[in-house]
Short mmCIF file of C-alpha atoms in Angstrom, two decimals:
data_model
loop_
_atom_site.label_atom_id
_atom_site.label_comp_id
_atom_site.label_asym_id
_atom_site.label_seq_id
_atom_site.Cartn_x
_atom_site.Cartn_y
_atom_site.Cartn_z
CA MET A 1 177.53 107.18 124.90
CA TRP A 2 174.98 105.50 122.72
CA LYS A 3 172.49 107.91 124.19
CA LYS A 4 174.25 110.79 122.76
CA VAL A 5 174.45 108.80 119.60
CA LEU A 6 170.72 108.55 119.49
CA ALA A 7 170.03 111.97 119.92
CA ALA A 8 172.29 112.85 117.40
CA GLY A 9 170.04 110.45 115.17
CA SER A 10 167.29 112.04 116.22
CA ALA A 11 168.47 115.35 115.13
CA VAL A 12 169.20 114.20 111.77
CA PHE A 13 165.55 112.64 111.27
CA ALA A 14 164.12 116.04 112.86
CA LEU A 15 165.78 117.73 109.60
CA GLY A 16 163.88 115.41 107.25
CA PHE A 17 161.09 117.12 105.36
CA LEU A 18 158.29 116.86 102.48
CA THR A 19 158.52 118.94 99.43
CA PRO A 20 155.87 118.74 96.33
CA ILE A 21 157.50 119.18 93.17
CA ASP A 22 155.96 120.36 89.75
CA SER A 23 155.62 116.84 88.45
CA GLY A 24 152.48 116.43 90.51
CA CYS A 25 152.06 113.80 93.13
CA SER A 26 155.53 113.89 94.18
CA ILE A 27 157.18 113.72 97.17
CA VAL A 28 161.38 114.04 97.73
CA TRP A 29 162.55 113.04 101.08
CA SER A 30 165.66 114.36 102.24
CA THR A 31 167.94 114.24 105.25
CA ALA A 32 171.34 115.84 106.67
CA SER A 33 173.99 114.51 108.55
CA CYS A 34 175.66 116.05 111.55
CA GLU A 35 179.05 114.33 110.76
CA GLU A 36 180.33 113.17 107.61
CA GLY A 37 180.84 109.50 106.88
CA MET A 38 179.86 108.83 110.36
CA GLN A 39 178.67 105.37 110.57
CA LEU A 40 175.56 105.14 113.25
CA LYS A 41 175.17 102.06 115.03
CA ALA A 42 172.24 100.97 117.61
CA PRO A 43 173.37 99.45 121.01
CA ASP A 44 172.97 95.82 119.74
CA GLY A 45 175.24 96.91 116.97
CA LEU A 46 172.99 97.13 114.06
CA GLU A 47 173.29 99.98 111.70
CA TYR A 48 170.65 102.84 111.81
CA SER A 49 168.42 102.88 108.62
CA THR A 50 168.60 106.34 107.11
CA PRO A 51 166.23 108.08 104.92
CA LEU A 52 166.47 108.12 101.01
CA ALA A 53 165.81 111.07 98.64
CA TYR A 54 163.24 109.86 95.78
CA ASP A 55 160.80 111.48 93.44
CA SER A 56 157.69 110.18 92.30
CA ILE A 57 156.61 111.40 88.75
CA VAL A 58 153.28 111.31 86.89
CA GLN A 59 153.00 109.74 83.60
CA ARG A 60 149.95 110.35 81.57
CA ALA A 61 148.17 108.65 78.14
CA GLU A 62 145.12 109.28 76.27
CA LEU A 63 142.73 107.46 74.87
CA LYS A 64 141.29 109.53 71.28
CA HIS A 65 138.26 108.95 69.47
CA ASP A 66 136.04 111.33 67.55
CA ASP A 67 138.78 114.23 67.67
CA ARG A 68 138.37 114.39 71.61
CA VAL A 69 139.81 112.37 74.30
CA ILE A 70 137.73 109.64 75.76
CA MET A 71 139.67 108.27 78.40
CA THR A 72 142.72 109.72 80.59
CA GLY A 73 145.49 107.47 81.75
CA ARG A 74 147.61 108.11 85.00
CA THR A 75 150.78 106.16 86.38
CA TYR A 76 153.83 106.69 88.12
CA GLU A 77 157.42 106.34 88.16
CA VAL A 78 160.20 106.33 90.95
CA GLU A 79 163.34 108.11 90.64
CA LEU A 80 165.93 108.07 93.24
CA ALA A 81 167.90 111.05 94.14
CA VAL A 82 171.38 111.00 92.36
CA GLN A 83 173.47 110.20 95.22
CA SER A 84 170.78 107.40 96.73
CA ALA A 85 171.08 106.12 93.16
CA ARG A 86 174.58 106.18 92.99
CA LYS A 87 174.94 104.27 96.22
CA PHE A 88 172.02 101.41 95.52
CA PRO A 89 172.01 101.24 91.87
CA LYS A 90 170.34 97.81 92.07
CA LEU A 91 167.30 99.47 94.18
CA GLN A 92 167.08 102.02 91.02
CA ARG A 93 167.55 99.22 88.53
CA ALA A 94 164.19 97.72 90.13
CA LEU A 95 162.20 100.90 90.47
CA GLU A 96 162.80 101.52 86.71
CA ARG A 97 161.58 97.87 85.83
CA LEU A 98 158.41 98.70 87.87
CA ALA A 99 157.67 102.27 86.04
CA THR A 100 158.15 100.12 83.08
CA ASP A 101 155.91 97.60 84.23
CA ASN A 102 153.18 100.22 85.42
CA TRP A 103 153.53 101.99 81.63
CA ALA A 104 153.08 98.62 79.73
CA TYR A 105 150.13 97.49 82.16
CA MET A 106 148.34 101.02 81.72
CA HIS A 107 148.63 100.93 78.08
CA LYS A 108 147.61 97.12 77.84
CA MET A 109 144.41 97.60 79.74
CA MET A 110 143.76 100.95 77.92
CA LYS A 111 143.87 99.33 74.58
CA TYR A 112 141.78 96.25 75.64
CA TRP A 113 138.93 98.52 77.04
CA GLU A 114 139.10 100.74 73.89
CA PRO A 115 136.35 99.01 72.02
CA ASP A 116 133.82 98.90 74.81
CA LEU A 117 134.64 102.66 75.70
CA VAL A 118 134.08 103.74 72.17
CA GLU A 119 130.78 101.82 71.85
CA GLN A 120 129.55 103.51 75.00
CA TYR A 121 130.58 106.87 73.74
CA ASN A 122 128.88 106.70 70.33
CA ALA A 123 125.59 105.20 71.92
CA ARG A 124 125.90 108.49 74.46
CA LYS A 125 126.34 110.71 71.86
CA ALA A 126 123.52 109.51 69.46
CA ASP A 127 121.47 110.63 72.50
CA GLY A 128 122.45 113.91 72.66
CA TRP A 129 125.57 113.60 75.07
CA PHE A 130 128.60 115.41 74.69
CA SER A 131 126.96 118.21 72.56
CA ASP A 132 128.33 121.06 74.87
CA GLY A 133 132.15 119.91 74.07
CA SER A 134 132.56 117.92 77.30
CA THR A 135 134.46 114.42 77.50
CA PRO A 136 133.83 111.35 78.66
CA PRO A 137 134.70 110.74 82.49
CA PHE A 138 136.38 107.11 81.65
CA CYS A 139 139.70 107.27 83.35
CA TYR A 140 142.40 105.02 84.69
CA GLU A 141 145.04 106.09 87.54
CA LEU A 142 147.57 104.22 89.43
CA LYS A 143 148.46 106.95 92.35
CA PHE A 144 151.86 106.59 93.96
CA SER A 145 152.25 106.72 97.77
CA GLY A 146 155.40 106.15 99.92
CA LEU A 147 155.39 104.12 102.93
CA ARG A 148 159.19 103.64 103.66
CA ALA A 149 162.67 104.84 101.95
CA ASP A 150 165.54 104.17 103.61
CA THR A 151 168.63 102.41 103.57
CA THR A 152 167.17 99.05 104.50
CA VAL A 153 163.80 99.02 102.78
CA PHE A 154 161.91 101.02 99.85
CA SER A 155 158.26 100.43 100.24
CA CYS A 156 155.21 101.91 98.36
CA VAL A 157 151.81 101.08 97.15
CA GLY A 158 149.73 102.04 94.14
CA GLU A 159 145.96 103.08 94.72
CA GLU A 160 144.57 101.90 91.30
CA PHE A 161 141.42 103.48 90.28
CA ILE A 162 139.38 102.83 87.31
CA PHE A 163 136.13 104.28 85.68
CA LEU A 164 134.54 102.47 82.85
CA GLY A 165 131.25 104.09 82.80
CA GLY A 166 129.53 101.62 85.28
CA ALA A 167 127.60 102.55 88.14
CA HIS A 168 130.53 102.94 90.54
CA PRO A 169 134.47 102.97 89.99
CA VAL A 170 136.77 100.27 91.06
CA THR A 171 139.64 100.42 93.29
CA TYR A 172 142.32 98.15 94.02
CA TYR A 173 146.08 98.66 95.68
CA ARG A 174 149.29 97.22 94.10
CA GLY A 175 152.18 97.14 96.88
CA HIS A 176 155.63 96.60 96.57
CA VAL A 177 158.44 96.23 98.90
CA PHE A 178 162.09 96.46 98.08
CA ASP A 179 165.40 95.41 99.84
CA THR A 180 167.18 98.57 99.48
CA LYS A 181 170.63 96.95 98.86
CA SER A 182 169.89 93.92 96.63
CA GLY A 183 166.86 95.76 94.73
CA GLN A 184 165.19 92.36 95.40
CA GLU A 185 161.30 92.53 95.66
CA LEU A 186 160.30 90.86 98.91
CA ASN A 187 157.34 88.63 99.43
CA LEU A 188 155.92 87.65 103.09
CA ASP A 189 158.03 84.50 103.25
CA ASP A 190 161.37 86.60 102.74
CA ILE A 191 160.34 88.29 106.01
CA PHE A 192 158.10 86.07 108.26
CA GLU A 193 159.84 82.77 109.49
CA THR A 194 156.32 81.22 108.57
CA THR A 195 153.21 82.24 106.84
CA GLU A 196 151.13 79.43 108.70
CA GLY A 197 147.92 81.41 110.31
CA LEU A 198 148.78 84.60 108.76
CA ALA A 199 145.38 84.15 106.45
CA GLU A 200 143.22 83.81 109.37
CA ILE A 201 144.99 87.11 111.09
CA ILE A 202 144.57 89.34 107.83
CA VAL A 203 140.80 88.16 107.35
CA HIS A 204 140.22 88.58 111.03
CA GLU A 205 141.41 92.13 111.33
CA THR A 206 140.34 93.62 107.95
CA THR A 207 136.79 92.29 109.36
CA VAL A 208 137.05 93.85 112.66
CA GLN A 209 138.24 97.35 110.94
CA CYS A 210 135.50 97.29 108.10
CA ARG A 211 132.48 99.01 108.71
CA GLU A 212 129.29 96.84 109.34
CA GLN A 213 128.00 96.89 105.93
CA THR A 214 131.01 95.62 104.22
CA LYS A 215 131.98 92.88 106.47
CA MET A 216 132.75 89.80 104.60
CA ILE A 217 129.72 87.16 104.55
CA ASP A 218 132.12 83.78 103.96
CA LYS A 219 135.14 84.10 105.87
CA LYS A 220 136.40 80.77 105.27
CA GLU A 221 136.21 81.16 101.57
CA THR A 222 138.12 84.50 102.18
CA VAL A 223 140.77 82.89 104.31
CA LYS A 224 141.39 80.42 101.27
CA LYS A 225 141.56 83.20 98.91
CA VAL A 226 143.72 85.13 100.87
CA GLN A 227 145.76 81.88 101.69
CA LYS A 228 146.30 81.59 97.84
CA MET A 229 147.32 84.97 97.55
CA ILE A 230 150.21 84.25 100.03
CA ASP A 231 151.13 80.96 98.38
CA ASP A 232 150.99 82.87 94.99
CA HIS A 233 153.38 85.76 96.14
CA LYS A 234 150.86 88.19 95.57
CA LEU A 235 150.43 89.86 99.06
CA GLN A 236 152.66 92.02 100.01
#
């Protein structure tokens, strides 16, 4: 019997699809159920996780000086579909807090960078830059990528891209993992029984997967830094 259930579950997941929407950088997961109200369970009695529908929406900001935009900013917010939000209101509130934090952080940093960017702009304008009406390439972007969205876990990562006029831009990654039912943001020690030795594994795998020219110089020091991130709940 459970093989038939698994087959039905596979058919349900086969109906899932990705659809871009007008807001840009947006993903919609949707699924259909073959039997209304049916509670599927795996052979061991655990409930199946089923996909959640959601939208990711780009939020934009600008920094202006000299009657032109000298910096653009983009961040994201995530909204569950109406039915998903009604079923998991705590997750929806957690995602709303995340959006608020993203927006506040972007505005705080753009305000912090403003004096230096204005100084760079004025110096370059004095050297003849921007006479053709072009604008500076300064930008901040936190780009959303969904990793998992179902009735057990909602996880995503933000790719943080920053260019402030130096030789190269800087990229960071900010990950978030939420318990769908409670809305609690999970840390590594919420998932693993122990994180002992995890820092060494992370550093080893990162070193193996990196290109030769980007390999870490001091592995012991890197392990200490990763361990501190784990201890401070800053690594997810």
